[in-house]
MMTF fields as JSON, N, C-alpha, C and O atoms, coordinates in Angstrom:
{
  "mmtfVersion": "1.0.0",
  "mmtfProducer": "UNKNOWN",
  "numBonds": 559,
  "numAtoms": 560,
  "numGroups": 140,
  "numChains": 1,
  "numModels": 1,
  "chainsPerModel": [1],
  "groupsPerChain": [140],
  "chainIdList": ["A"],
  "bondAtomList": [4, 2, 8, 6, 12, 10, 16, 14, 20, 18, 24, 22, 28, 26, 32, 30, 36, 34, 40, 38, 44, 42, 48, 46, 52, 50, 56, 54, 60, 58, 64, 62, 68, 66, 72, 70, 76, 74, 80, 78, 84, 82, 88, 86, 92, 90, 96, 94, 100, 98, 104, 102, 108, 106, 112, 110, 116, 114, 120, 118, 124, 122, 128, 126, 132, 130, 136, 134, 140, 138, 144, 142, 148, 146, 152, 150, 156, 154, 160, 158, 164, 162, 168, 166, 172, 170, 176, 174, 180, 178, 184, 182, 188, 186, 192, 190, 196, 194, 200, 198, 204, 202, 208, 206, 212, 210, 216, 214, 220, 218, 224, 222, 228, 226, 232, 230, 236, 234, 240, 238, 244, 242, 248, 246, 252, 250, 256, 254, 260, 258, 264, 262, 268, 266, 272, 270, 276, 274, 280, 278, 284, 282, 288, 286, 292, 290, 296, 294, 300, 298, 304, 302, 308, 306, 312, 310, 316, 314, 320, 318, 324, 322, 328, 326, 332, 330, 336, 334, 340, 338, 344, 342, 348, 346, 352, 350, 356, 354, 360, 358, 364, 362, 368, 366, 372, 370, 376, 374, 380, 378, 384, 382, 388, 386, 392, 390, 396, 394, 400, 398, 404, 402, 408, 406, 412, 410, 416, 414, 420, 418, 424, 422, 428, 426, 432, 430, 436, 434, 440, 438, 444, 442, 448, 446, 452, 450, 456, 454, 460, 458, 464, 462, 468, 466, 472, 470, 476, 474, 480, 478, 484, 482, 488, 486, 492, 490, 496, 494, 500, 498, 504, 502, 508, 506, 512, 510, 516, 514, 520, 518, 524, 522, 528, 526, 532, 530, 536, 534, 540, 538, 544, 542, 548, 546, 552, 550, 556, 554],
  "bondOrderList": [1, 1, 1, 1, 1, 1, 1, 1, 1, 1, 1, 1, 1, 1, 1, 1, 1, 1, 1, 1, 1, 1, 1, 1, 1, 1, 1, 1, 1, 1, 1, 1, 1, 1, 1, 1, 1, 1, 1, 1, 1, 1, 1, 1, 1, 1, 1, 1, 1, 1, 1, 1, 1, 1, 1, 1, 1, 1, 1, 1, 1, 1, 1, 1, 1, 1, 1, 1, 1, 1, 1, 1, 1, 1, 1, 1, 1, 1, 1, 1, 1, 1, 1, 1, 1, 1, 1, 1, 1, 1, 1, 1, 1, 1, 1, 1, 1, 1, 1, 1, 1, 1, 1, 1, 1, 1, 1, 1, 1, 1, 1, 1, 1, 1, 1, 1, 1, 1, 1, 1, 1, 1, 1, 1, 1, 1, 1, 1, 1, 1, 1, 1, 1, 1, 1, 1, 1, 1, 1],
  "groupList": [{"groupName": "MET", "atomNameList": ["N", "CA", "C", "O"], "elementList": ["N", "C", "C", "O"], "formalChargeList": [0, 0, 0, 0], "bondAtomList": [1, 0, 2, 1, 3, 2], "bondOrderList": [1, 1, 2], "singleLetterCode": "M", "chemCompType": "L-PEPTIDE LINKING"}, {"groupName": "ARG", "atomNameList": ["N", "CA", "C", "O"], "elementList": ["N", "C", "C", "O"], "formalChargeList": [0, 0, 0, 0], "bondAtomList": [1, 0, 2, 1, 3, 2], "bondOrderList": [1, 1, 2], "singleLetterCode": "R", "chemCompType": "L-PEPTIDE LINKING"}, {"groupName": "CYS", "atomNameList": ["N", "CA", "C", "O"], "elementList": ["N", "C", "C", "O"], "formalChargeList": [0, 0, 0, 0], "bondAtomList": [1, 0, 2, 1, 3, 2], "bondOrderList": [1, 1, 2], "singleLetterCode": "C", "chemCompType": "L-PEPTIDE LINKING"}, {"groupName": "LEU", "atomNameList": ["N", "CA", "C", "O"], "elementList": ["N", "C", "C", "O"], "formalChargeList": [0, 0, 0, 0], "bondAtomList": [1, 0, 2, 1, 3, 2], "bondOrderList": [1, 1, 2], "singleLetterCode": "L", "chemCompType": "L-PEPTIDE LINKING"}, {"groupName": "ASN", "atomNameList": ["N", "CA", "C", "O"], "elementList": ["N", "C", "C", "O"], "formalChargeList": [0, 0, 0, 0], "bondAtomList": [1, 0, 2, 1, 3, 2], "bondOrderList": [1, 1, 2], "singleLetterCode": "N", "chemCompType": "L-PEPTIDE LINKING"}, {"groupName": "GLU", "atomNameList": ["N", "CA", "C", "O"], "elementList": ["N", "C", "C", "O"], "formalChargeList": [0, 0, 0, 0], "bondAtomList": [1, 0, 2, 1, 3, 2], "bondOrderList": [1, 1, 2], "singleLetterCode": "E", "chemCompType": "L-PEPTIDE LINKING"}, {"groupName": "ILE", "atomNameList": ["N", "CA", "C", "O"], "elementList": ["N", "C", "C", "O"], "formalChargeList": [0, 0, 0, 0], "bondAtomList": [1, 0, 2, 1, 3, 2], "bondOrderList": [1, 1, 2], "singleLetterCode": "I", "chemCompType": "L-PEPTIDE LINKING"}, {"groupName": "PRO", "atomNameList": ["N", "CA", "C", "O"], "elementList": ["N", "C", "C", "O"], "formalChargeList": [0, 0, 0, 0], "bondAtomList": [1, 0, 2, 1, 3, 2], "bondOrderList": [1, 1, 2], "singleLetterCode": "P", "chemCompType": "L-PEPTIDE LINKING"}, {"groupName": "ASP", "atomNameList": ["N", "CA", "C", "O"], "elementList": ["N", "C", "C", "O"], "formalChargeList": [0, 0, 0, 0], "bondAtomList": [1, 0, 2, 1, 3, 2], "bondOrderList": [1, 1, 2], "singleLetterCode": "D", "chemCompType": "L-PEPTIDE LINKING"}, {"groupName": "LYS", "atomNameList": ["N", "CA", "C", "O"], "elementList": ["N", "C", "C", "O"], "formalChargeList": [0, 0, 0, 0], "bondAtomList": [1, 0, 2, 1, 3, 2], "bondOrderList": [1, 1, 2], "singleLetterCode": "K", "chemCompType": "L-PEPTIDE LINKING"}, {"groupName": "ALA", "atomNameList": ["N", "CA", "C", "O"], "elementList": ["N", "C", "C", "O"], "formalChargeList": [0, 0, 0, 0], "bondAtomList": [1, 0, 2, 1, 3, 2], "bondOrderList": [1, 1, 2], "singleLetterCode": "A", "chemCompType": "L-PEPTIDE LINKING"}, {"groupName": "GLY", "atomNameList": ["N", "CA", "C", "O"], "elementList": ["N", "C", "C", "O"], "formalChargeList": [0, 0, 0, 0], "bondAtomList": [1, 0, 2, 1, 3, 2], "bondOrderList": [1, 1, 2], "singleLetterCode": "G", "chemCompType": "PEPTIDE LINKING"}, {"groupName": "HIS", "atomNameList": ["N", "CA", "C", "O"], "elementList": ["N", "C", "C", "O"], "formalChargeList": [0, 0, 0, 0], "bondAtomList": [1, 0, 2, 1, 3, 2], "bondOrderList": [1, 1, 2], "singleLetterCode": "H", "chemCompType": "L-PEPTIDE LINKING"}, {"groupName": "VAL", "atomNameList": ["N", "CA", "C", "O"], "elementList": ["N", "C", "C", "O"], "formalChargeList": [0, 0, 0, 0], "bondAtomList": [1, 0, 2, 1, 3, 2], "bondOrderList": [1, 1, 2], "singleLetterCode": "V", "chemCompType": "L-PEPTIDE LINKING"}, {"groupName": "THR", "atomNameList": ["N", "CA", "C", "O"], "elementList": ["N", "C", "C", "O"], "formalChargeList": [0, 0, 0, 0], "bondAtomList": [1, 0, 2, 1, 3, 2], "bondOrderList": [1, 1, 2], "singleLetterCode": "T", "chemCompType": "L-PEPTIDE LINKING"}, {"groupName": "PHE", "atomNameList": ["N", "CA", "C", "O"], "elementList": ["N", "C", "C", "O"], "formalChargeList": [0, 0, 0, 0], "bondAtomList": [1, 0, 2, 1, 3, 2], "bondOrderList": [1, 1, 2], "singleLetterCode": "F", "chemCompType": "L-PEPTIDE LINKING"}, {"groupName": "GLN", "atomNameList": ["N", "CA", "C", "O"], "elementList": ["N", "C", "C", "O"], "formalChargeList": [0, 0, 0, 0], "bondAtomList": [1, 0, 2, 1, 3, 2], "bondOrderList": [1, 1, 2], "singleLetterCode": "Q", "chemCompType": "L-PEPTIDE LINKING"}, {"groupName": "SER", "atomNameList": ["N", "CA", "C", "O"], "elementList": ["N", "C", "C", "O"], "formalChargeList": [0, 0, 0, 0], "bondAtomList": [1, 0, 2, 1, 3, 2], "bondOrderList": [1, 1, 2], "singleLetterCode": "S", "chemCompType": "L-PEPTIDE LINKING"}, {"groupName": "TYR", "atomNameList": ["N", "CA", "C", "O"], "elementList": ["N", "C", "C", "O"], "formalChargeList": [0, 0, 0, 0], "bondAtomList": [1, 0, 2, 1, 3, 2], "bondOrderList": [1, 1, 2], "singleLetterCode": "Y", "chemCompType": "L-PEPTIDE LINKING"}, {"groupName": "TRP", "atomNameList": ["N", "CA", "C", "O"], "elementList": ["N", "C", "C", "O"], "formalChargeList": [0, 0, 0, 0], "bondAtomList": [1, 0, 2, 1, 3, 2], "bondOrderList": [1, 1, 2], "singleLetterCode": "W", "chemCompType": "L-PEPTIDE LINKING"}],
  "groupTypeList": [0, 1, 2, 3, 4, 2, 4, 1, 5, 6, 7, 8, 9, 10, 9, 0, 2, 11, 12, 2, 5, 10, 7, 13, 6, 5, 7, 7, 14, 7, 5, 5, 0, 5, 10, 10, 1, 10, 15, 3, 8, 16, 3, 7, 10, 8, 10, 10, 10, 5, 3, 12, 16, 10, 3, 3, 4, 17, 8, 14, 10, 5, 11, 15, 10, 8, 17, 6, 3, 13, 11, 4, 2, 7, 9, 2, 8, 11, 13, 4, 14, 11, 8, 2, 5, 8, 8, 7, 5, 6, 11, 5, 3, 3, 13, 11, 1, 2, 18, 8, 2, 11, 16, 3, 19, 2, 14, 5, 2, 3, 1, 3, 3, 16, 7, 9, 10, 14, 14, 2, 7, 2, 19, 8, 5, 8, 6, 5, 8, 0, 0, 8, 5, 8, 5, 8, 14, 8, 5, 7],
  "groupIdList": [1, 2, 3, 4, 5, 6, 7, 8, 9, 10, 11, 12, 13, 14, 15, 16, 17, 18, 19, 20, 21, 22, 23, 24, 25, 26, 27, 28, 29, 30, 31, 32, 33, 34, 35, 36, 37, 38, 39, 40, 41, 42, 43, 44, 45, 46, 47, 48, 49, 50, 51, 52, 53, 54, 55, 56, 57, 58, 59, 60, 61, 62, 63, 64, 65, 66, 67, 68, 69, 70, 71, 72, 73, 74, 75, 76, 77, 78, 79, 80, 81, 82, 83, 84, 85, 86, 87, 88, 89, 90, 91, 92, 93, 94, 95, 96, 97, 98, 99, 100, 101, 102, 103, 104, 105, 106, 107, 108, 109, 110, 111, 112, 113, 114, 115, 116, 117, 118, 119, 120, 121, 122, 123, 124, 125, 126, 127, 128, 129, 130, 131, 132, 133, 134, 135, 136, 137, 138, 139, 140],
  "secStructList": [7, 5, 7, 6, 6, 6, 7, 7, 5, 7, 7, 6, 6, 7, 1, 5, 7, 6, 6, 6, 7, 7, 5, 7, 7, 7, 7, 7, 7, 2, 2, 2, 2, 2, 2, 2, 2, 2, 2, 2, 2, 2, 1, 7, 2, 2, 2, 2, 2, 2, 2, 2, 2, 2, 2, 2, 6, 7, 1, 1, 2, 2, 2, 2, 2, 2, 2, 2, 2, 6, 7, 1, 7, 6, 6, 6, 7, 7, 1, 7, 3, 3, 3, 3, 6, 6, 7, 6, 6, 6, 7, 3, 3, 3, 3, 3, 3, 3, 6, 6, 6, 7, 7, 3, 3, 3, 6, 6, 6, 7, 7, 3, 3, 5, 6, 6, 5, 7, 7, 7, 2, 2, 2, 2, 2, 2, 2, 2, 2, 2, 2, 2, 2, 2, 2, 2, 2, 7, 7, 7],
  "xCoordList": [145.539, 146.575, 146.34, 145.79, 146.774, 146.596, 147.962, 148.894, 148.061, 149.278, 149.405, 148.451, 150.586, 150.806, 150.93, 150.836, 151.141, 151.254, 149.899, 149.566, 149.106, 147.83, 146.604, 145.475, 146.817, 145.767, 144.777, 143.672, 145.158, 144.289, 144.624, 145.723, 143.656, 143.827, 144.809, 144.703, 145.769, 146.744, 146.875, 146.57, 147.32, 147.501, 148.521, 149.469, 148.318, 149.183, 150.647, 151.517, 150.946, 152.34, 152.929, 154.007, 152.23, 152.707, 154.01, 154.202, 154.898, 156.144, 156.056, 156.844, 155.068, 154.858, 153.353, 152.63, 152.894, 151.478, 151.134, 151.808, 150.098, 149.664, 148.949, 148.701, 148.612, 147.896, 148.851, 148.799, 149.743, 150.622, 152.091, 152.943, 152.389, 153.728, 154.719, 155.929, 154.223, 155.111, 155.552, 154.783, 156.785, 157.201, 156.389, 156.054, 156.079, 155.329, 156.316, 157.321, 156.018, 156.874, 156.056, 154.825, 156.759, 156.097, 155.384, 155.89, 154.22, 153.553, 154.348, 155.184, 154.094, 154.813, 154.548, 153.471, 155.536, 155.388, 154.525, 154.356, 153.973, 153.219, 154.057, 153.534, 155.346, 156.222, 156.363, 156.35, 156.498, 156.593, 155.292, 155.314, 154.164, 152.867, 152.714, 152.207, 153.151, 153.063, 153.959, 153.569, 155.158, 156.061, 155.441, 155.546, 154.796, 154.133, 152.984, 152.811, 152.191, 151.084, 151.605, 151.043, 152.686, 153.268, 153.742, 153.554, 154.362, 154.814, 153.627, 153.655, 152.586, 151.41, 150.708, 150.183, 150.695, 150.062, 150.776, 150.17, 152.062, 152.845, 152.785, 153.246, 152.225, 152.153, 151.159, 150.129, 151.456, 150.453, 149.228, 149.345, 148.082, 146.826, 146.849, 146.344, 147.424, 147.443, 148.343, 148.01, 149.477, 150.358, 149.687, 149.797, 148.994, 148.273, 147.169, 146.947, 146.483, 145.42, 146.003, 145.398, 147.18, 147.837, 148.218, 148.014, 148.777, 149.131, 147.896, 147.916, 146.823, 145.586, 145.05, 144.606, 145.086, 144.614, 145.485, 144.974, 146.808, 147.713, 147.409, 147.455, 147.101, 146.744, 145.455, 145.378, 144.462, 143.192, 143.338, 142.611, 144.269, 144.474, 145.387, 145.609, 145.916, 146.871, 146.241, 145.522, 146.526, 146.018, 146.889, 146.408, 148.18, 149.114, 150.01, 150.076, 150.702, 151.669, 152.79, 153.26, 153.215, 154.256, 153.783, 154.54, 152.539, 151.984, 151.908, 152.162, 151.558, 151.516, 152.909, 153.078, 153.912, 155.286, 155.747, 156.371, 155.441, 155.83, 155.167, 155.794, 153.902, 153.221, 153.877, 153.845, 154.467, 155.123, 156.57, 157.002, 157.317, 158.747, 159.086, 160.094, 158.27, 158.533, 157.659, 158.147, 156.388, 155.469, 154.981, 155.221, 154.294, 153.765, 154.888, 155.919, 154.677, 155.639, 155.737, 154.716, 156.953, 157.097, 156.834, 156.697, 156.759, 156.498, 155.003, 154.477, 154.306, 152.895, 151.946, 150.73, 152.495, 151.729, 151.023, 150.072, 151.494, 150.92, 151.206, 152.222, 150.31, 150.469, 150.971, 151.272, 151.066, 151.528, 153.053, 153.628, 153.711, 155.153, 155.789, 155.098, 157.088, 157.852, 159.313, 159.728, 160.1, 161.538, 162.227, 161.618, 163.491, 164.242, 165.281, 166.261, 165.071, 166.035, 166.214, 167.334, 165.127, 165.199, 165.355, 165.34, 165.503, 165.725, 167.177, 168.076, 167.435, 168.822, 169.694, 170.916, 169.085, 169.87, 170.13, 171.05, 169.324, 169.472, 169.904, 170.936, 169.137, 169.513, 169.67, 170.575, 168.806, 168.948, 167.612, 166.644, 167.565, 166.37, 165.93, 164.737, 166.87, 166.55, 166.11, 165.884, 165.989, 165.48, 164.029, 163.729, 163.135, 161.728, 161.428, 162.115, 160.388, 159.972, 158.463, 157.735, 157.997, 156.566, 156.22, 156.779, 155.294, 154.9, 153.896, 153.549, 153.424, 152.512, 153.279, 153.053, 154.192, 154.895, 156.339, 156.982, 156.864, 158.219, 159.313, 160.487, 158.963, 159.965, 160.682, 160.077, 161.995, 162.804, 163.128, 163.254, 163.265, 163.628, 164.288, 164.173, 164.98, 165.584, 164.491, 163.848, 164.274, 163.226, 163.646, 162.819, 164.92, 165.399, 165.11, 164.595, 165.44, 165.305, 164.315, 164.076, 163.736, 162.755, 163.327, 162.569, 164.659, 165.299, 164.984, 165.12, 164.563, 164.291, 165.605, 166.589, 165.609, 166.805, 166.561, 165.419, 167.641, 167.589, 167.931, 168.685, 167.392, 167.665, 169.152, 169.538, 169.981, 171.411, 172.198, 173.416, 171.517, 172.172, 171.297, 170.583, 171.366, 170.451, 171.09, 170.635, 172.138, 172.66, 172.352, 172.328, 172.118, 171.729, 172.855, 173.484, 173.117, 174.154, 173.897, 174.842, 172.641, 172.36, 172.926, 173.166, 173.146, 173.728, 175.154, 175.58, 175.915, 177.273, 177.25, 178.107, 176.273, 176.148, 175.883, 176.445, 175.019, 174.715, 175.972, 176.195, 176.793, 178.029, 178.988, 179.619, 179.099, 179.981, 179.508, 180.331, 178.199, 177.659, 177.983, 178.343, 177.853, 178.155, 179.631, 179.988, 180.499, 181.936, 182.268, 183.1, 181.625, 181.847, 181.419, 182.111, 180.282, 179.818, 180.794, 181.037, 181.371, 182.352, 183.595, 184.143, 184.046, 185.226, 184.949, 185.837, 183.707, 183.35, 183.356, 183.596, 183.098, 183.018, 184.334, 184.467, 185.334, 186.64, 187.351, 187.32, 187.99, 188.765, 190.206, 190.711, 190.898, 192.289, 193.26, 194.458],
  "yCoordList": [177.498, 176.509, 175.369, 175.574, 174.167, 172.999, 172.413, 172.429, 171.9, 171.23, 169.905, 169.131, 169.646, 168.386, 167.198, 166.052, 167.452, 166.357, 165.927, 164.742, 166.901, 166.54, 166.962, 166.636, 167.677, 168.102, 169.1, 169.256, 169.771, 170.795, 172.153, 172.377, 173.035, 174.386, 175.169, 175.157, 175.853, 176.687, 178.017, 178.089, 179.068, 180.362, 180.27, 179.488, 181.073, 181.033, 181.298, 180.728, 182.131, 182.489, 181.689, 182.017, 180.653, 179.851, 179.147, 178.717, 179.033, 178.29, 176.924, 176.022, 176.787, 175.544, 175.369, 176.339, 174.134, 173.85, 174.024, 173.464, 174.79, 174.996, 173.796, 173.758, 172.811, 171.621, 170.472, 169.889, 170.153, 168.989, 169.385, 168.522, 170.672, 171.221, 170.791, 170.925, 170.277, 169.929, 171.202, 172.159, 171.222, 172.391, 172.447, 171.416, 173.673, 173.849, 173.722, 174.431, 172.82, 172.604, 172.794, 172.782, 172.967, 173.142, 171.843, 170.753, 171.958, 170.744, 170.12, 170.787, 168.854, 168.187, 168.886, 169.438, 168.849, 169.412, 168.48, 167.316, 168.959, 168.062, 166.868, 165.765, 167.088, 165.987, 164.939, 163.739, 165.4, 164.456, 163.684, 162.487, 164.356, 163.678, 162.628, 161.533, 162.961, 162.009, 160.801, 159.671, 161.03, 159.916, 159.012, 157.789, 159.611, 158.818, 158.009, 156.837, 158.632, 157.901, 156.731, 155.636, 156.967, 155.899, 154.746, 153.581, 155.068, 154.031, 153.235, 152.004, 153.935, 153.264, 152.401, 151.337, 152.854, 152.078, 150.755, 149.805, 150.691, 149.472, 148.478, 147.343, 148.897, 148.005, 146.871, 147.075, 145.689, 144.62, 145.062, 145.864, 144.544, 144.953, 144.776, 145.637, 143.679, 143.46, 144.477, 144.934, 144.837, 145.843, 147.216, 147.968, 147.545, 148.821, 148.871, 149.91, 147.755, 147.699, 147.883, 148.559, 147.286, 147.454, 148.908, 149.437, 149.555, 150.968, 151.825, 152.739, 151.522, 152.283, 152.13, 153.108, 150.926, 150.698, 151.433, 152.001, 151.424, 152.15, 153.644, 154.316, 154.154, 155.563, 155.868, 156.867, 155.025, 155.233, 155.161, 155.836, 154.349, 154.173, 155.234, 155.224, 156.142, 157.135, 158.514, 158.934, 159.217, 160.573, 161.616, 162.688, 161.307, 162.273, 161.588, 160.361, 162.421, 161.881, 161.147, 160.104, 161.701, 161.049, 159.691, 158.72, 159.623, 158.351, 157.336, 156.15, 157.793, 156.916, 156.374, 155.175, 157.265, 156.833, 155.838, 154.828, 156.12, 155.197, 153.835, 152.808, 153.817, 152.529, 151.688, 150.459, 152.337, 151.609, 151.281, 150.137, 152.287, 152.11, 151.471, 150.772, 151.692, 151.133, 149.91, 148.88, 150.014, 148.889, 148.704, 149.537, 147.599, 147.259, 146.769, 146.288, 146.897, 146.42, 144.893, 144.208, 144.355, 142.897, 142.208, 140.985, 142.97, 142.367, 142.321, 141.269, 143.47, 143.525, 143.746, 143.801, 143.873, 144.127, 145.489, 145.714, 146.396, 147.735, 148.534, 148.328, 149.44, 150.278, 151.678, 152.463, 152.0, 153.308, 153.276, 153.174, 153.366, 153.19, 154.357, 155.148, 154.445, 155.445, 155.068, 154.127, 155.815, 155.552, 156.414, 157.32, 156.126, 156.82, 157.785, 158.11, 158.238, 159.143, 160.435, 160.926, 160.983, 162.246, 162.077, 163.064, 160.844, 160.597, 160.926, 160.299, 161.889, 162.292, 161.182, 161.222, 160.197, 159.109, 157.977, 157.182, 157.898, 156.809, 157.359, 156.95, 158.272, 158.922, 157.983, 158.162, 156.988, 155.988, 155.742, 155.33, 155.993, 155.807, 154.343, 154.064, 153.415, 151.993, 151.341, 150.131, 152.134, 151.612, 152.055, 153.249, 151.081, 151.371, 151.394, 150.755, 152.141, 152.225, 152.069, 152.68, 151.246, 151.113, 152.055, 151.952, 152.976, 153.926, 153.319, 153.944, 152.098, 151.419, 150.587, 150.731, 149.712, 148.83, 149.248, 148.713, 150.2, 150.689, 149.895, 150.246, 148.838, 147.984, 148.727, 149.514, 148.462, 148.936, 147.735, 146.617, 147.961, 146.876, 147.429, 148.613, 146.544, 146.869, 146.776, 145.735, 147.855, 147.835, 147.051, 146.788, 146.677, 145.88, 144.392, 143.739, 143.846, 142.4, 142.051, 140.873, 143.068, 142.923, 142.338, 141.912, 142.312, 141.841, 142.834, 144.045, 142.309, 143.162, 143.694, 142.963, 144.977, 145.639, 146.121, 146.303, 146.321, 146.836, 148.328, 148.773, 149.104, 150.545, 150.905, 151.942, 150.076, 150.377, 149.704, 149.861, 148.96, 148.283, 148.461, 147.547, 149.648, 149.982, 149.878, 150.52, 149.074, 148.759, 147.296, 146.471, 146.991, 145.628, 144.927, 145.531, 143.676, 142.926, 142.839, 142.706, 142.912, 142.788, 143.966, 143.84, 145.11, 146.246, 145.928, 146.295, 145.239, 144.83, 143.778, 143.782, 142.875, 141.836, 142.469, 142.038, 143.501, 144.183, 144.828, 144.778, 145.434, 146.068, 145.012, 145.205, 143.891, 142.815, 142.257, 141.981, 142.089, 141.6, 142.559, 142.13, 143.857, 144.846, 144.809, 144.932, 144.64, 144.579, 143.328, 143.376, 142.206, 140.967, 141.143, 140.68, 141.81, 142.042, 142.919, 142.683, 143.943, 144.815, 144.016, 144.215, 143.111, 142.292, 141.372, 141.121, 140.857, 139.963, 140.678, 140.048, 141.974, 142.707, 143.368, 143.865, 143.383, 143.96, 143.08, 141.852, 143.733, 142.968, 142.864, 143.789, 141.731, 141.54, 142.483, 142.445],
  "zCoordList": [3.211, 3.017, 4.019, 5.101, 3.627, 4.479, 4.841, 4.037, 6.059, 6.516, 5.777, 5.712, 5.221, 4.506, 5.448, 5.008, 6.74, 7.694, 8.243, 8.224, 8.738, 9.379, 8.56, 8.927, 7.466, 6.532, 7.131, 6.613, 8.209, 8.793, 8.18, 7.672, 8.245, 7.716, 8.594, 9.82, 7.947, 8.649, 7.916, 6.725, 8.593, 7.928, 6.788, 6.857, 5.745, 4.569, 4.877, 4.217, 5.843, 6.138, 7.305, 7.799, 7.739, 8.868, 8.514, 7.377, 9.489, 9.309, 9.983, 9.698, 10.896, 11.62, 11.811, 12.039, 11.715, 11.913, 13.391, 14.256, 13.679, 15.05, 15.637, 16.842, 14.811, 15.283, 15.605, 16.688, 14.624, 14.814, 14.99, 15.202, 14.904, 15.083, 14.003, 14.19, 12.878, 11.765, 11.055, 10.962, 10.552, 9.773, 8.479, 7.895, 8.043, 6.808, 5.646, 5.592, 4.73, 3.561, 2.299, 2.326, 1.201, -0.086, -0.475, -0.208, -1.101, -1.58, -2.724, -3.334, -3.017, -4.114, -5.448, -5.674, -6.309, -7.647, -8.483, -8.119, -9.594, -10.485, -10.953, -11.112, -11.169, -11.603, -10.497, -10.77, -9.24, -8.112, -7.94, -7.654, -8.112, -8.005, -9.108, -8.861, -10.315, -11.43, -11.185, -11.477, -10.651, -10.325, -9.264, -9.35, -8.266, -7.226, -7.817, -7.481, -8.702, -9.346, -10.171, -10.133, -10.919, -11.745, -10.87, -11.221, -9.722, -8.791, -8.261, -8.248, -7.825, -7.265, -8.301, -7.972, -9.558, -10.627, -10.881, -11.377, -10.542, -10.78, -9.621, -9.751, -8.499, -7.338, -7.575, -8.217, -7.066, -7.083, -6.274, -5.348, -6.625, -5.994, -4.479, -3.759, -3.976, -2.526, -1.818, -0.724, -2.427, -1.828, -1.839, -0.87, -2.93, -3.001, -1.945, -1.323, -1.748, -0.738, 0.665, 1.498, 0.937, 2.232, 2.477, 3.571, 1.446, 1.567, 1.811, 2.636, 1.088, 1.255, 2.673, 3.275, 3.208, 4.575, 5.583, 6.549, 5.363, 6.255, 6.218, 7.248, 5.047, 4.921, 5.683, 6.399, 5.531, 6.231, 7.744, 8.473, 8.216, 9.656, 10.275, 11.486, 9.462, 9.948, 10.02, 9.114, 11.122, 11.3, 10.625, 10.259, 10.459, 9.887, 8.86, 8.783, 8.07, 7.113, 7.843, 7.387, 8.983, 9.77, 10.286, 10.272, 10.737, 11.19, 10.064, 10.277, 8.862, 7.687, 7.384, 7.162, 7.375, 7.114, 8.175, 7.851, 9.442, 10.511, 10.351, 10.609, 9.926, 9.775, 8.684, 8.745, 7.696, 6.607, 6.964, 6.83, 7.42, 7.644, 8.975, 9.079, 9.996, 11.322, 11.559, 12.024, 11.248, 11.404, 12.826, 13.7, 13.04, 14.362, 15.267, 14.796, 16.549, 17.541, 17.457, 17.51, 17.327, 17.263, 18.596, 18.633, 19.699, 21.005, 21.312, 21.674, 21.168, 21.573, 20.393, 20.578, 19.182, 17.958, 17.986, 17.237, 18.855, 18.922, 17.664, 17.0, 17.345, 16.147, 16.497, 15.598, 17.771, 18.218, 18.29, 19.374, 17.116, 17.014, 16.258, 15.616, 16.344, 15.608, 15.602, 16.279, 14.825, 14.809, 15.863, 16.432, 16.114, 17.164, 16.596, 17.267, 15.373, 14.741, 15.539, 15.68, 16.058, 16.79, 18.296, 19.031, 18.765, 20.189, 20.506, 19.946, 21.387, 21.646, 22.241, 22.102, 22.898, 23.483, 22.488, 22.682, 21.42, 20.454, 19.102, 18.571, 18.545, 17.296, 16.116, 15.302, 16.009, 14.945, 14.259, 14.898, 12.968, 12.162, 12.109, 11.99, 12.197, 12.071, 13.377, 13.422, 14.437, 15.707, 15.856, 15.852, 15.987, 16.216, 17.7, 18.498, 18.064, 19.473, 19.532, 18.749, 20.462, 20.72, 21.86, 22.952, 21.605, 22.639, 23.614, 24.616, 23.326, 24.243, 25.277, 26.478, 24.81, 25.75, 26.005, 26.909, 25.221, 25.427, 24.744, 24.861, 24.037, 23.398, 22.279, 21.551, 22.152, 21.038, 20.159, 20.658, 18.841, 17.937, 16.691, 16.375, 15.992, 14.71, 13.652, 13.516, 12.901, 11.883, 10.643, 9.77, 10.557, 9.425, 9.62, 8.712, 10.807, 11.031, 12.141, 12.406, 12.793, 13.872, 15.162, 16.033, 15.296, 16.527, 17.65, 17.473, 18.806, 19.956, 20.512, 20.617, 20.867, 21.382, 22.804, 23.226, 23.528, 24.895, 24.881, 24.015, 25.819, 25.844, 25.865, 25.326, 26.471, 26.536, 25.411, 25.33, 24.55, 23.423, 22.182, 21.77, 21.603, 20.508, 19.125, 18.179, 19.01, 17.688, 17.418, 18.331, 16.157, 15.797, 15.048, 14.179, 15.368, 14.648, 13.147, 12.37, 12.729, 11.296, 10.51, 9.309, 11.159, 10.447, 10.042, 8.947, 10.922, 10.574, 9.48, 8.596, 9.531, 8.51, 7.155, 6.148, 7.121, 5.861, 5.283, 4.073, 6.143, 5.68, 5.153, 4.113, 5.871, 5.423, 4.078, 3.206, 3.901, 2.632, 1.492, 0.396, 1.754, 0.722, 0.368, -0.804, 1.368, 1.104, 0.303, -0.603, 0.63, -0.118, -1.575, -2.482, -1.806, -3.174, -3.933, -5.116, -3.269, -3.911, -4.3, -5.385, -3.421, -3.723, -4.893, -5.709, -4.988, -6.087, -7.431, -8.46, -7.44, -8.7, -9.083, -10.202, -8.158, -8.473, -9.482, -9.397, -10.434, -11.412, -10.941, -10.305, -11.247, -10.785, -11.467, -11.187]
}
């Protein structure tokens, strides 16, 4: 059996990968694989090429996801980044962290954040926009 995160060989009954410490999960179903193929087939060629390059530059599935969802550091352009969802002091998926320079930022608007101020004003703006849209669709 192979780890879906790092693609290394692991024992069949393993619950955690001994290489990358990712939990062992079931591989995608044929239906999930077909849905992914259909999605990729609909991408413009330049977007597909960007995804392919991100995949080639990533050592693990988590690294691939981070390269897409978190991206490069807006301060130093570093690629060694991740989200702060599992950080006990931050606990926010929308906060990116650069492991090279230490910068935190909002992955939605790329605004630089401070360690003691890890919420972004754009999150409130998004909520206000959604509320405005709901009011526009309400009937009198």
